[in-house]
PDB file of C-alpha atoms and ligand atoms in Angstrom:
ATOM      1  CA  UNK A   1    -136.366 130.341   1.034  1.00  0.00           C
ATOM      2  CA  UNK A   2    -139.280 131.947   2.087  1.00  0.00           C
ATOM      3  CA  UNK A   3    -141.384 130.307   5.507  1.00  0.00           C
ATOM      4  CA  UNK A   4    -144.975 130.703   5.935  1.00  0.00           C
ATOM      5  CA  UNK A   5    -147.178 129.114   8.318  1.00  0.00           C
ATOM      6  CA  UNK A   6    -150.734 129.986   7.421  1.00  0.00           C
ATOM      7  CA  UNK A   7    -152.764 128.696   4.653  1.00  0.00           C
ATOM      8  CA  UNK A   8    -153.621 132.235   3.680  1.00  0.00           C
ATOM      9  CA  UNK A   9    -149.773 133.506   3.526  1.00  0.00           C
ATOM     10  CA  UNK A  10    -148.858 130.373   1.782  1.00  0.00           C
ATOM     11  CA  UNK A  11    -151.550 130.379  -1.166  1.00  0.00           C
ATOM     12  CA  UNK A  12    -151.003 133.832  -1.779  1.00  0.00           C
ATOM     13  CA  UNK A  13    -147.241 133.372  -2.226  1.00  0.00           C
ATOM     14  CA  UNK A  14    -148.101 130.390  -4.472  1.00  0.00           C
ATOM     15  CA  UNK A  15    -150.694 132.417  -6.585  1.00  0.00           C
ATOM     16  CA  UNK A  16    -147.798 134.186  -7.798  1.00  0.00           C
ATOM     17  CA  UNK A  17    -145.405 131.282  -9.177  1.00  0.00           C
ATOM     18  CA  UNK A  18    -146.098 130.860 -12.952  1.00  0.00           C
ATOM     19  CA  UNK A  19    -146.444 127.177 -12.557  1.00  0.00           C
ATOM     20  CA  UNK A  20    -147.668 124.893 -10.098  1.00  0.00           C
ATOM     21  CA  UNK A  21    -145.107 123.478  -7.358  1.00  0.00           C
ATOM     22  CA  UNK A  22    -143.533 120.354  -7.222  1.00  0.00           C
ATOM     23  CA  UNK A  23    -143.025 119.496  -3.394  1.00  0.00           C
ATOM     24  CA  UNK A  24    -142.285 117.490  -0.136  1.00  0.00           C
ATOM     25  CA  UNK A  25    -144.292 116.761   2.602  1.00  0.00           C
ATOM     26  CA  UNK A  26    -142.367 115.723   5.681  1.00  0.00           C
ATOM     27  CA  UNK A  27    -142.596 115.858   9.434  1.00  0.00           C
ATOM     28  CA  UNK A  28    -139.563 117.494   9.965  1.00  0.00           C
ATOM     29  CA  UNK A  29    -136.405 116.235  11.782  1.00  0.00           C
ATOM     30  CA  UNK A  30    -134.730 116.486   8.882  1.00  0.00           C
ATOM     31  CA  UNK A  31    -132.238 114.096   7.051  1.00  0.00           C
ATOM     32  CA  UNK A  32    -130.556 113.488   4.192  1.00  0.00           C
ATOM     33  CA  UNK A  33    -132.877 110.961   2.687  1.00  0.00           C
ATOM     34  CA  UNK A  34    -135.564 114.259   3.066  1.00  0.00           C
ATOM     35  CA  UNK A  35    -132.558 116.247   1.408  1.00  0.00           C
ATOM     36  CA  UNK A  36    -132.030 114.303  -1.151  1.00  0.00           C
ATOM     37  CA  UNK A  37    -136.157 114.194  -2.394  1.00  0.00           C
ATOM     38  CA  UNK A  38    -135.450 118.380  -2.554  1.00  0.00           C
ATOM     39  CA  UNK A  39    -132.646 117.866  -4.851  1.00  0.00           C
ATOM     40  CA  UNK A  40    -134.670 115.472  -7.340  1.00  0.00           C
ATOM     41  CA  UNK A  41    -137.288 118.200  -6.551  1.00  0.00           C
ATOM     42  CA  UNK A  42    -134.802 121.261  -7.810  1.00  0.00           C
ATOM     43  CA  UNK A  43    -133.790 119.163 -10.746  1.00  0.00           C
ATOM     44  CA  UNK A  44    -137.143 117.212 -12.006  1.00  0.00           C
ATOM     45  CA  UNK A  45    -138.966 121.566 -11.920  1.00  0.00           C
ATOM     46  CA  UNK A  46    -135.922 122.928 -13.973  1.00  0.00           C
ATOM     47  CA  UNK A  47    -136.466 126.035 -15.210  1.00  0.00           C
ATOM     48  CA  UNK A  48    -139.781 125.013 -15.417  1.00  0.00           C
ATOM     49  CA  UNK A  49    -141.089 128.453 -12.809  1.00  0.00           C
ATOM     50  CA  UNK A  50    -141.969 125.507 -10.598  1.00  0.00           C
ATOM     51  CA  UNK A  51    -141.289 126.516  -7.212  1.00  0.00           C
ATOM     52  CA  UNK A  52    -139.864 123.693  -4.404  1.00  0.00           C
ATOM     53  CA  UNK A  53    -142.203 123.184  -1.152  1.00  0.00           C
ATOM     54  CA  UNK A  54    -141.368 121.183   1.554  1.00  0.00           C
ATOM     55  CA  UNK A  55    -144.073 121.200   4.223  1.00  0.00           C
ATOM     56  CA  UNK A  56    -142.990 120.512   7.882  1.00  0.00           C
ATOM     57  CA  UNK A  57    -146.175 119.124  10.204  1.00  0.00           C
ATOM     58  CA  UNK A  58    -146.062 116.603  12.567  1.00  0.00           C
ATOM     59  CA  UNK A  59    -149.457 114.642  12.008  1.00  0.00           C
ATOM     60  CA  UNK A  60    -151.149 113.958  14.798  1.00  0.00           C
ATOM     61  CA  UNK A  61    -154.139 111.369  13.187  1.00  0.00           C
ATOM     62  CA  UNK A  62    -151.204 109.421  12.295  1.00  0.00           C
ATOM     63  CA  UNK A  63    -149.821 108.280  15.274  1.00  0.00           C
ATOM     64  CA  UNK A  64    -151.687 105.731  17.915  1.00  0.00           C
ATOM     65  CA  UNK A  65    -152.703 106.096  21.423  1.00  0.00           C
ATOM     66  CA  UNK A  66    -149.103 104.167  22.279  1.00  0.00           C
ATOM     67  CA  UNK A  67    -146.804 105.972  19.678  1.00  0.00           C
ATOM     68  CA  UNK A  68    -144.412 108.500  19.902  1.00  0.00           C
ATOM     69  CA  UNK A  69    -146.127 111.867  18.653  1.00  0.00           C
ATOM     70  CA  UNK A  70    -145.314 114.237  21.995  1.00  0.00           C
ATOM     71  CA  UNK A  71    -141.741 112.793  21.922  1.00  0.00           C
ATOM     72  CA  UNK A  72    -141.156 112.913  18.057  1.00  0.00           C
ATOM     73  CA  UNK A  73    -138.764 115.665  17.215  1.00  0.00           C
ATOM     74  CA  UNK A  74    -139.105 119.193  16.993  1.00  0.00           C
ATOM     75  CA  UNK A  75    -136.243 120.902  14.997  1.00  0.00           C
ATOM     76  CA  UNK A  76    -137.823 123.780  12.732  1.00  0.00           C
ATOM     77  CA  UNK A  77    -134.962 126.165  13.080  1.00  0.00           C
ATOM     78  CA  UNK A  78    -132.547 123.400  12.227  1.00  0.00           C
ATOM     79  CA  UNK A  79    -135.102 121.781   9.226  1.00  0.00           C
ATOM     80  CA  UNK A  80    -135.418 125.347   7.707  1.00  0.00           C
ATOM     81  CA  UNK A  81    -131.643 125.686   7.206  1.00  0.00           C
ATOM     82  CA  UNK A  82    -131.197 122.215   5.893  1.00  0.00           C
ATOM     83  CA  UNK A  83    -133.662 123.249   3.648  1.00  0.00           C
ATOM     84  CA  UNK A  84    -132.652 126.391   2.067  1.00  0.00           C
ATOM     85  CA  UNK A  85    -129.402 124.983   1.964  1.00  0.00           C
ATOM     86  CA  UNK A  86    -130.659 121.756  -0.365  1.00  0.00           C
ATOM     87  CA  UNK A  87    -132.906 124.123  -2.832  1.00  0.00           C
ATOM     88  CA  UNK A  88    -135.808 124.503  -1.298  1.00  0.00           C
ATOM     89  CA  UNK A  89    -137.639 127.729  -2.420  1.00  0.00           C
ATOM     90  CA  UNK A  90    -140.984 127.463   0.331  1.00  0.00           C
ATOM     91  CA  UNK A  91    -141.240 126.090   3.751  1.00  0.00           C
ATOM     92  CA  UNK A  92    -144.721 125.830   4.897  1.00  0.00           C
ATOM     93  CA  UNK A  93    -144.995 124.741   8.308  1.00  0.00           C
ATOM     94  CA  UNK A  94    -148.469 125.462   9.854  1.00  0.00           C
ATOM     95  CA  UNK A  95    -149.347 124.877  13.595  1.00  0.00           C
ATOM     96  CA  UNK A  96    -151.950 122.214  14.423  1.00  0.00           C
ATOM     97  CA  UNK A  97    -154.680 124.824  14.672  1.00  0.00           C
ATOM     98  CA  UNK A  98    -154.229 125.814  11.799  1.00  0.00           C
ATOM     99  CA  UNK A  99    -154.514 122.385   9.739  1.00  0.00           C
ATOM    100  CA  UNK A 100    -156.688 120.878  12.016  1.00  0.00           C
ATOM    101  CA  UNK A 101    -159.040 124.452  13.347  1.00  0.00           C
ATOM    102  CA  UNK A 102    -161.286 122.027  14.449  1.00  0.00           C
ATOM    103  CA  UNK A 103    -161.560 118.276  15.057  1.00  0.00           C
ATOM    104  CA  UNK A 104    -160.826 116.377  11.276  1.00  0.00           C
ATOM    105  CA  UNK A 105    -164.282 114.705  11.308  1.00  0.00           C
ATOM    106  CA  UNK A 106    -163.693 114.193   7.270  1.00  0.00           C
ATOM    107  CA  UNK A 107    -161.159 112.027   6.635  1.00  0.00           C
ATOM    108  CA  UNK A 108    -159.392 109.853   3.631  1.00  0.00           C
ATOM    109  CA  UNK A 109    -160.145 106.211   4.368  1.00  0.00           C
ATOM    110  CA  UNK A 110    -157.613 104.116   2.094  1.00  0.00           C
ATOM    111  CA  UNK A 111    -159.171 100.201   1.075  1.00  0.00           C
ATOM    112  CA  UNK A 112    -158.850  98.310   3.829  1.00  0.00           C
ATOM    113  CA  UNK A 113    -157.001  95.717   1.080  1.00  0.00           C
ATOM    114  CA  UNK A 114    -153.604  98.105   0.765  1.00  0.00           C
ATOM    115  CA  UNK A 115    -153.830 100.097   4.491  1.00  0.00           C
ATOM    116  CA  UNK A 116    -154.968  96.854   6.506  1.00  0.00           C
ATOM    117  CA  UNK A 117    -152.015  94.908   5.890  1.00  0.00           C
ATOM    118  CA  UNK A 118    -148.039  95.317   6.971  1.00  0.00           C
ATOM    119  CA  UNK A 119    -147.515  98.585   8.710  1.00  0.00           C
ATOM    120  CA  UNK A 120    -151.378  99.157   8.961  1.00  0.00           C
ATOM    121  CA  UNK A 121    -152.328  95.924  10.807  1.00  0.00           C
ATOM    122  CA  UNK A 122    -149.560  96.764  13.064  1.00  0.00           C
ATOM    123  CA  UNK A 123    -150.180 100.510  13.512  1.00  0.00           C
ATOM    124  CA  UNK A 124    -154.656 100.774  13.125  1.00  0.00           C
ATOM    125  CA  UNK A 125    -155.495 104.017  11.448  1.00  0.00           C
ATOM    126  CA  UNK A 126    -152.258 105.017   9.973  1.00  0.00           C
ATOM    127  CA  UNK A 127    -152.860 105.143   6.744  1.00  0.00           C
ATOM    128  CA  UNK A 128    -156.225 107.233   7.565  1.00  0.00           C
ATOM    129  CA  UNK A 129    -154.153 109.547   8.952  1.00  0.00           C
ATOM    130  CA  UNK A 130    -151.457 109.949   6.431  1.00  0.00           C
ATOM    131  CA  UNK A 131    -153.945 110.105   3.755  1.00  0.00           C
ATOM    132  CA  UNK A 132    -156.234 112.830   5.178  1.00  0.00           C
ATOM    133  CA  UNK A 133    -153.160 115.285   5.568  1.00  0.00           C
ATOM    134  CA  UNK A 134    -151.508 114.464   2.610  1.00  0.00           C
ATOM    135  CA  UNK A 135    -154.538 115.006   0.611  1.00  0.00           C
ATOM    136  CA  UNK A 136    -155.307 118.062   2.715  1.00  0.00           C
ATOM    137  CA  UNK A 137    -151.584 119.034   1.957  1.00  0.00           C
ATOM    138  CA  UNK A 138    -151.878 118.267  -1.867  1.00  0.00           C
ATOM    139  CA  UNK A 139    -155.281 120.876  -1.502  1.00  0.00           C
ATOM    140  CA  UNK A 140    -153.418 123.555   0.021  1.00  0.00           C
ATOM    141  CA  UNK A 141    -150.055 123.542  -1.862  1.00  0.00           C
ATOM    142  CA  UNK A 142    -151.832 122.418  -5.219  1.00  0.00           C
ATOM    143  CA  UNK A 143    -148.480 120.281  -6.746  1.00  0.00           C
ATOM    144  CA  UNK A 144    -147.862 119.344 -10.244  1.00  0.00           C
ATOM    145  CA  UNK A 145    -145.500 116.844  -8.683  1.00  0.00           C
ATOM    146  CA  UNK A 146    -145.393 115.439  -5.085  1.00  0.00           C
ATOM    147  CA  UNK A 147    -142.454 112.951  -4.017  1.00  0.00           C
ATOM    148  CA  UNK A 148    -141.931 110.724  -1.247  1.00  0.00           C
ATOM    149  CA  UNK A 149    -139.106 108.143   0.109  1.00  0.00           C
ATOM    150  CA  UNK A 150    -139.346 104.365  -0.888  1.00  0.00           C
ATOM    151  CA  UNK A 151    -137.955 103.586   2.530  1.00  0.00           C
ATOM    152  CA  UNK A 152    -142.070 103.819   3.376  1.00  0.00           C
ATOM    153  CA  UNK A 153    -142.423 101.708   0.427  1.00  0.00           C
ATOM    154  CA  UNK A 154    -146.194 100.909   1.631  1.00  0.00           C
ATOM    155  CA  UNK A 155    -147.422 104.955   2.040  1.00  0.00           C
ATOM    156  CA  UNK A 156    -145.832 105.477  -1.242  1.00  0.00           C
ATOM    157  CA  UNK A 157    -148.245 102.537  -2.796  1.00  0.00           C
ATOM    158  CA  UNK A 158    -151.174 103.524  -0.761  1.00  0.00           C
ATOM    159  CA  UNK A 159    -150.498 107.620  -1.620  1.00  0.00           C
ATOM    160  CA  UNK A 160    -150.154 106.158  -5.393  1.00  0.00           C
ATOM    161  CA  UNK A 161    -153.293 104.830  -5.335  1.00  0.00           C
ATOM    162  CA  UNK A 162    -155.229 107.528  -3.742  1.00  0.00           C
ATOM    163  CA  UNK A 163    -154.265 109.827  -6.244  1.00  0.00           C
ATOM    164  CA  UNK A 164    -155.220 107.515  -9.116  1.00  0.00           C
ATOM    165  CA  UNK A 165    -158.513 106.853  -7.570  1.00  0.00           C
ATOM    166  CA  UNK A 166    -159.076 110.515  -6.299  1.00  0.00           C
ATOM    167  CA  UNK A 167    -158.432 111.760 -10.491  1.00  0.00           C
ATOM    168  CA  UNK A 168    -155.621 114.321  -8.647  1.00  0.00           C
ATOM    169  CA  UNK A 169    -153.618 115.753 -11.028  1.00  0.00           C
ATOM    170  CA  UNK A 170    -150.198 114.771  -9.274  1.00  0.00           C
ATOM    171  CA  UNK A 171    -147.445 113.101 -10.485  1.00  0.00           C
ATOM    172  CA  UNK A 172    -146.523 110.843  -7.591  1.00  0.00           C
ATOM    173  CA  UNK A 173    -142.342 110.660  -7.758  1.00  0.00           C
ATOM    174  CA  UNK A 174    -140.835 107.897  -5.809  1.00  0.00           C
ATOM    175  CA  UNK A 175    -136.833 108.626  -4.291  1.00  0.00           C
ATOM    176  CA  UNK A 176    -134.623 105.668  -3.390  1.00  0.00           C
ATOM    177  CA  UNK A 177    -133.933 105.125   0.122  1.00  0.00           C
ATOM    178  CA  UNK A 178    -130.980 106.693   1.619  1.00  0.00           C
ATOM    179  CA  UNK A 179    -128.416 105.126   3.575  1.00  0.00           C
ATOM    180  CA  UNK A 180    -125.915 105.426   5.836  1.00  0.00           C
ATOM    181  CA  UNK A 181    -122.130 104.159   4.556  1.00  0.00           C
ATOM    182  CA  UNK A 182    -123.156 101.098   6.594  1.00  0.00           C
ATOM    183  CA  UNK A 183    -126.232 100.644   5.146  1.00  0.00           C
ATOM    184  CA  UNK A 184    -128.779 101.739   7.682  1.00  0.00           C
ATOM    185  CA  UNK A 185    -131.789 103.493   6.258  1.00  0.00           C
ATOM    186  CA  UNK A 186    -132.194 107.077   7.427  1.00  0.00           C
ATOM    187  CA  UNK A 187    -135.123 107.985   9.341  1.00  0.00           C
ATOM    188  CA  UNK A 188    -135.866 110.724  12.075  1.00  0.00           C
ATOM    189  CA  UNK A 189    -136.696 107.488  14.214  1.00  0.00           C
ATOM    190  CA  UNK A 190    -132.833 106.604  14.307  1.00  0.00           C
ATOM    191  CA  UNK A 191    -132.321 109.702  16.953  1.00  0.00           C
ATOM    192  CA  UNK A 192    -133.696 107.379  19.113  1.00  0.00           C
ATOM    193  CA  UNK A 193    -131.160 104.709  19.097  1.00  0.00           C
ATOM    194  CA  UNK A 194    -128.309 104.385  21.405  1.00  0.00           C
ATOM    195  CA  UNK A 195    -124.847 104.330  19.842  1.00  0.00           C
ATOM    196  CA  UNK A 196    -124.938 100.369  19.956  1.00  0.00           C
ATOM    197  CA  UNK A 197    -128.805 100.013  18.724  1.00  0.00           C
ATOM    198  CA  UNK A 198    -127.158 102.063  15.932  1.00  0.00           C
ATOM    199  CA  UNK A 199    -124.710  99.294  15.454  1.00  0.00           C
ATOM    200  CA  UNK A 200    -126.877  96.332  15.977  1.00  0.00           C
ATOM    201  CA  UNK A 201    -129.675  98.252  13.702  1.00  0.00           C
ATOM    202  CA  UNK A 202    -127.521  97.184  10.844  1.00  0.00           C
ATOM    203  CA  UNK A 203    -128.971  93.686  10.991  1.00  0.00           C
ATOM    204  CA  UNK A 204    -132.253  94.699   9.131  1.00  0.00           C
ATOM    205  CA  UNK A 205    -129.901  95.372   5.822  1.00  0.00           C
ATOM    206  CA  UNK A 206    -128.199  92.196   6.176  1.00  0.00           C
ATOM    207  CA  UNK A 207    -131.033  90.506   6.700  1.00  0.00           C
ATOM    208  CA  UNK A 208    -132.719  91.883   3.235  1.00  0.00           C
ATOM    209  CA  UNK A 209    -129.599  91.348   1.587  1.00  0.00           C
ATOM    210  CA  UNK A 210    -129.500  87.836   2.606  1.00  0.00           C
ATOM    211  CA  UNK A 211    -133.291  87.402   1.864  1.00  0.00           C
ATOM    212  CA  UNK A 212    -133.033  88.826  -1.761  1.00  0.00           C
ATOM    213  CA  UNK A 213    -129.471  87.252  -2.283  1.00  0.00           C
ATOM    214  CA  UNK A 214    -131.759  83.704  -1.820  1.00  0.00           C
ATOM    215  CA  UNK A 215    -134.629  84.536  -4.008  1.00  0.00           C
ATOM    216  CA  UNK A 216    -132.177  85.438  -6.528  1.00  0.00           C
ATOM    217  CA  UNK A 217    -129.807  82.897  -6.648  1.00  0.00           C
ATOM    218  CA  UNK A 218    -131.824  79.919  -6.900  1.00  0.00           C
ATOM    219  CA  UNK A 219    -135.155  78.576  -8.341  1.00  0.00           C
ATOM    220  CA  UNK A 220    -137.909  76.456  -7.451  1.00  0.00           C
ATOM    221  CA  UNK A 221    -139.747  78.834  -4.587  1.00  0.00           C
ATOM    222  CA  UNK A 222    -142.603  77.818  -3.182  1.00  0.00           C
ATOM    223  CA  UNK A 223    -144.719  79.816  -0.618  1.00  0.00           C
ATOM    224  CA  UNK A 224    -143.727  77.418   1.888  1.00  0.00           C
ATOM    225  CA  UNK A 225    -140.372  78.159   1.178  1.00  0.00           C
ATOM    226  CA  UNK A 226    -140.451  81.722   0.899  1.00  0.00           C
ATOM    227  CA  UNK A 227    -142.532  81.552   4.772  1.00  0.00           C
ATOM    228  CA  UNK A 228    -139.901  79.442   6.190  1.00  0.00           C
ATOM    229  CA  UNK A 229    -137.528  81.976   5.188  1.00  0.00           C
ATOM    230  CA  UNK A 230    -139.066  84.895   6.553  1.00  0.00           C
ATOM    231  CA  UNK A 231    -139.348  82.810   9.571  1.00  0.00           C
ATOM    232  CA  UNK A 232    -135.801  82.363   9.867  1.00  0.00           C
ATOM    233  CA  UNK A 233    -135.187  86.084   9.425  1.00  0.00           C
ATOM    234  CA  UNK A 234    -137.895  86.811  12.204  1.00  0.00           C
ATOM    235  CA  UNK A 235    -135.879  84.326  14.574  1.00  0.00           C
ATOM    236  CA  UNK A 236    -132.771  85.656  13.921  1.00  0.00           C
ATOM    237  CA  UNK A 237    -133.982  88.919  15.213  1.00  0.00           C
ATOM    238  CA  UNK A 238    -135.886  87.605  17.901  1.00  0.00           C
ATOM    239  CA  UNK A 239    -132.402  85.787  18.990  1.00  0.00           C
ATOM    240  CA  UNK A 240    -130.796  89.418  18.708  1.00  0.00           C
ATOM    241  CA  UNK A 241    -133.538  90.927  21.022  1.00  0.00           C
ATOM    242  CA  UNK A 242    -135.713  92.657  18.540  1.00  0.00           C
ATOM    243  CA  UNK A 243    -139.092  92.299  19.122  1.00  0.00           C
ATOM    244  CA  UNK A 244    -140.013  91.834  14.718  1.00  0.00           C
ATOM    245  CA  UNK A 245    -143.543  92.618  13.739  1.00  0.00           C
ATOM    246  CA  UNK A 246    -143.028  91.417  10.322  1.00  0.00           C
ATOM    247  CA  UNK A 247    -140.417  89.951   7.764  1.00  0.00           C
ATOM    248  CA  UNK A 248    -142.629  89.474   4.939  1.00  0.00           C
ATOM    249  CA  UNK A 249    -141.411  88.999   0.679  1.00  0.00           C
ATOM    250  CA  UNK A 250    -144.580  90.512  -0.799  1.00  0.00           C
ATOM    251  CA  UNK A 251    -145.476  91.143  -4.795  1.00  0.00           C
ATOM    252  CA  UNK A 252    -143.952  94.944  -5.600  1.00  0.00           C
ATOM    253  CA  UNK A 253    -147.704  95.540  -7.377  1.00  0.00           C
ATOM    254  CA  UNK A 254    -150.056  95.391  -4.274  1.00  0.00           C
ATOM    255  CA  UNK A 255    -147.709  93.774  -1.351  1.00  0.00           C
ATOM    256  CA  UNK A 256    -149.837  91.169  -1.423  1.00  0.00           C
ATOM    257  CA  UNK A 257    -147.946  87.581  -1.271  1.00  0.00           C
ATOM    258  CA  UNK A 258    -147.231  86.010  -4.673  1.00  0.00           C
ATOM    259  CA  UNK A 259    -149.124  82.675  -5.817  1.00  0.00           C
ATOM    260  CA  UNK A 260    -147.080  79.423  -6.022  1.00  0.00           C
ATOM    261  CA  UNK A 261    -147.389  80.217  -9.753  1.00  0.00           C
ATOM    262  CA  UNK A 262    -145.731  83.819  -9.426  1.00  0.00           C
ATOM    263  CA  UNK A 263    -143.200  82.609  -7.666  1.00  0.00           C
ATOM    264  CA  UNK A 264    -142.385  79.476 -10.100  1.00  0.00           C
ATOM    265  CA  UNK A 265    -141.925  81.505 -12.576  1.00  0.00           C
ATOM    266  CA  UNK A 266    -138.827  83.805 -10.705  1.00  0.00           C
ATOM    267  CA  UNK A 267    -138.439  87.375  -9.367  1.00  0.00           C
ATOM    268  CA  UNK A 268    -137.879  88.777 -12.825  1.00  0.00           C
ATOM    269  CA  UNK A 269    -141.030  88.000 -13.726  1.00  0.00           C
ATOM    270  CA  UNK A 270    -142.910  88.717 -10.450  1.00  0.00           C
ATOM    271  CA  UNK A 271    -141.529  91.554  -9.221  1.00  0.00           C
ATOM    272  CA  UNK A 272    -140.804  91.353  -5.180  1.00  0.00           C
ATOM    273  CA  UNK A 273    -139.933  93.242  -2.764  1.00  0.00           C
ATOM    274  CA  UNK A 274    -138.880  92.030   1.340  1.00  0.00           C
ATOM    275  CA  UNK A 275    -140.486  94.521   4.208  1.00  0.00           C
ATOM    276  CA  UNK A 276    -139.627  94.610   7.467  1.00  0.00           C
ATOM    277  CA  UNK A 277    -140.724  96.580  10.946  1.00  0.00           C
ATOM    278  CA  UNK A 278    -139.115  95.502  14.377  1.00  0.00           C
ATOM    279  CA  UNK A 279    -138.775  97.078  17.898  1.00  0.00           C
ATOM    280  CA  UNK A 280    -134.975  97.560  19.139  1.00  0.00           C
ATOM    281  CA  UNK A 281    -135.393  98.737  22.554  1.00  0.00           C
ATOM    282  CA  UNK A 282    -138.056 101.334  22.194  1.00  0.00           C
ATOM    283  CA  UNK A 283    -137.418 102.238  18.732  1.00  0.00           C
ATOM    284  CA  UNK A 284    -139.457 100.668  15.823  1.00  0.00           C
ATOM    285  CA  UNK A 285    -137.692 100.725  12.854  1.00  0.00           C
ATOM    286  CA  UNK A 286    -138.996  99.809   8.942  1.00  0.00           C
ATOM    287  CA  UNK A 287    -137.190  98.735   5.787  1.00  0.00           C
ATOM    288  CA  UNK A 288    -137.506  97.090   2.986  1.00  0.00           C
ATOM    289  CA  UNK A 289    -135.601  96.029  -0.466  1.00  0.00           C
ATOM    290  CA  UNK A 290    -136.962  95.036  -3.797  1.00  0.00           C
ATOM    291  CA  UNK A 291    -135.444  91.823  -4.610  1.00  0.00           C
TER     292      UNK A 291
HETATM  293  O1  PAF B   1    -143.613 110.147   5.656  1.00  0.00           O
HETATM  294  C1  PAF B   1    -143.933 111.097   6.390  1.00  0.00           C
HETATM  295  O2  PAF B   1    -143.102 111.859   6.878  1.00  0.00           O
HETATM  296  C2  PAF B   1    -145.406 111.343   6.697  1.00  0.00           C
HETATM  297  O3  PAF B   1    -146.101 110.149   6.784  1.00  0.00           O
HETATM  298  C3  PAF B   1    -146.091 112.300   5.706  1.00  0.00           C
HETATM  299  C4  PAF B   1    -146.126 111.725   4.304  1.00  0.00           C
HETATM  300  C5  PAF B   1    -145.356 113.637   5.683  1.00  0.00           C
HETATM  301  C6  PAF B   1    -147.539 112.563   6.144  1.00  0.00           C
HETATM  302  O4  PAF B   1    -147.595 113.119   7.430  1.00  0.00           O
END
C-alpha cells in the first residue's frame, strides 16, 4: 500500500491506474466495520485495474463548537497497517492545510428536508460539513465507486442524494453495519466508553430488536402507536441514564415518518427503518435497524 498525503502525489499516482478507483473515505481510528467496506472494495474492483483508496481526514466542518474533534482519535500508524493488511492499495491522508489551504468559504449545502432532521437537528451543520469534504474527496480521488457504512444510515441517504443531484458519476455502495458478537455497532466513538458503558451500550440493539420485533409481529399501526412506542424506548433509556436524542421508526425512502396509510398497509410494503442517537456518559452513540 502506497501513502500519500498531498493532492499532487496522490493524483499523479492515480493518473497511472488503468481505471478509476473504487474507495473509502473515513476519519481514521480504524475498525472492522471500516475493514470490512475495503474488503467489499477488493472484491466489487476485481481484476477490474481498479485500485482501493481509503482516505484518512478528520473533518473539521463536521464537528460543532461542543463536539469532540481535538479529542477524536489519532491513530495513522495503526490505520495504515490495518489497511494494507485488509487490501487496501492507496492511503491518502492529507493534513488540514492541505484540504482546507484556506478557509472552505464554498461549501455543499444538502436540502434542509434530508440534513435538517435526525442527526442534523441534533448536530446543526453536519451534513454541510460531511458533504463539502466528501464531495471535495470524490474531486480529488475521482471514484468509479465510493462506499460507506449503513450504521450512518442518514449520511449514506443524504451522500446518495447528492450524487444523484450533483450528475457524479459514482456508484454509491452501501456496507451492512458491523457488530460486535454482542451486538454493539462498531464505531471509533466506542473508545470512549468505559468497560461497563460498553456493557450497558448493548441496550440500543435490544431496544431495535424489540422495536422491529413489534412492527413485525402484529398489524393495525397507527402513528400514534408507532410514537407511543418510541416513547417507551426513549424512557427506557432515560430510566438507564442515557440522555436519548431520538428513537424515531422513519420510512427507509426519505426518513421521513410514514402516513397512517403507509403504515396500515405493513412494513413489507412501507419499508422502515428505527434510528437512534443517545448520550451514555459523554459518549453519543447512533444506530439504527431496518425493520
Ligand atoms: O463517516 C465518516 O467517517 C465521515 O463522516 C466521512 C464520510 C469520512 C466524512 O468525513
Amino acid at each position: 500500500m502506497k501513502t500519500f498525503h498531498t493532492l499532487a502525489e496522490l493524483r499523479a499516482e492515480l493518473a497511472l491506474a488503468s481505471a478509476r478507483p473504487a474507495f473509502v473515505p473515513t476519519m481514521g481510528n480504524l475498525h472492522e466495520g471500516h475493514l470490512t467496506l475495503i474488503r467489499q472494495a477488493r472484491n466489487l474492483v476485481g481484476d477490474s485495474g481498479s485500485p482501493v483508496v481509503a482516505s484518512i481526514f478528520v473533518n473539521r466542518l463536521q464537528f460543532g463548537p461542543n463536539e469532540d474533534f481535538d479529542r477524536y482519535p489519532r491513530t495513522l500508524q495503526r490505520d495504515a497497517d490495518l489497511l494494507q493488511g485488509a487490501g487496501c492499495d492507496i492511503l491518502f491522508a492529507p493534513h488540514e492545510a492541505e484540504l482546507y489551504p484556506e478557509p472552505q468559504g464554498y461549501k455543499v449545502l444538502p436540502p434542509d428536508e434530508l440534513a435538517n432532521i435526525l442527526e442534523g437537528a441534533f448536530r446543526p451543520g453536519f451534513f454541510t460539513g460531511v458533504c463539502t469534504v466528501v464531495h471535495k474527496l470524490f474531486n480529488i480521488v475521482q471514484p468509479r465507486l465510493a462506499l460507506f457504512g449503513k450504521k450512518d444510515y442518514q449520511q449514506l441517504m443524504v451522500l446518495r442524494r447528492m450524487v444523484d443531484q450533483m450528475a457524479l458519476p459514482i456508484e454509491v455502495v452501501g456496507g451492512e453495519t458491523t457488530r460486535s458478537p454482542e451486538g454493539l455497532a462498531l464505531s471509533s466513538r466506542n473508545g470512549y466508553l468505559s468497560e461497563a458503558e460498553r456493557t450497558e451500550a448493548l441496550t440500543l440493539i435490544r431496544l431495535l430488536r424489540e422495536v422491529q420485533a413489534q412492527l413485525r409481529s402484529t398489524s393495525g399501526w397507527t402513528p400514534g402507536k408507532v410514537a407511543a412506542l418510541e416513547d417507551a424506548a426513549m424512557a427506557e433509556l432515560r430510566q438507564r441514564g442515557w440522555a436519548p436524542d431520538y428513537v424515531l421508526v422513519r420510512r427507509r425512502k426519505d426518513l421521513h415518518p410514514a402516513t397512517a396509510d403507509e403504515l396500515a398497509g405493513g412494513p413489507d410494503a412501507t419499508p422502515l427503518v428505527t434510528l437512534v442517537a443517545a448520550r451514555l456518559g459523554t459518549t453519543r452513540l447512533i444506530d439504527n435497524l431496518e425493520v
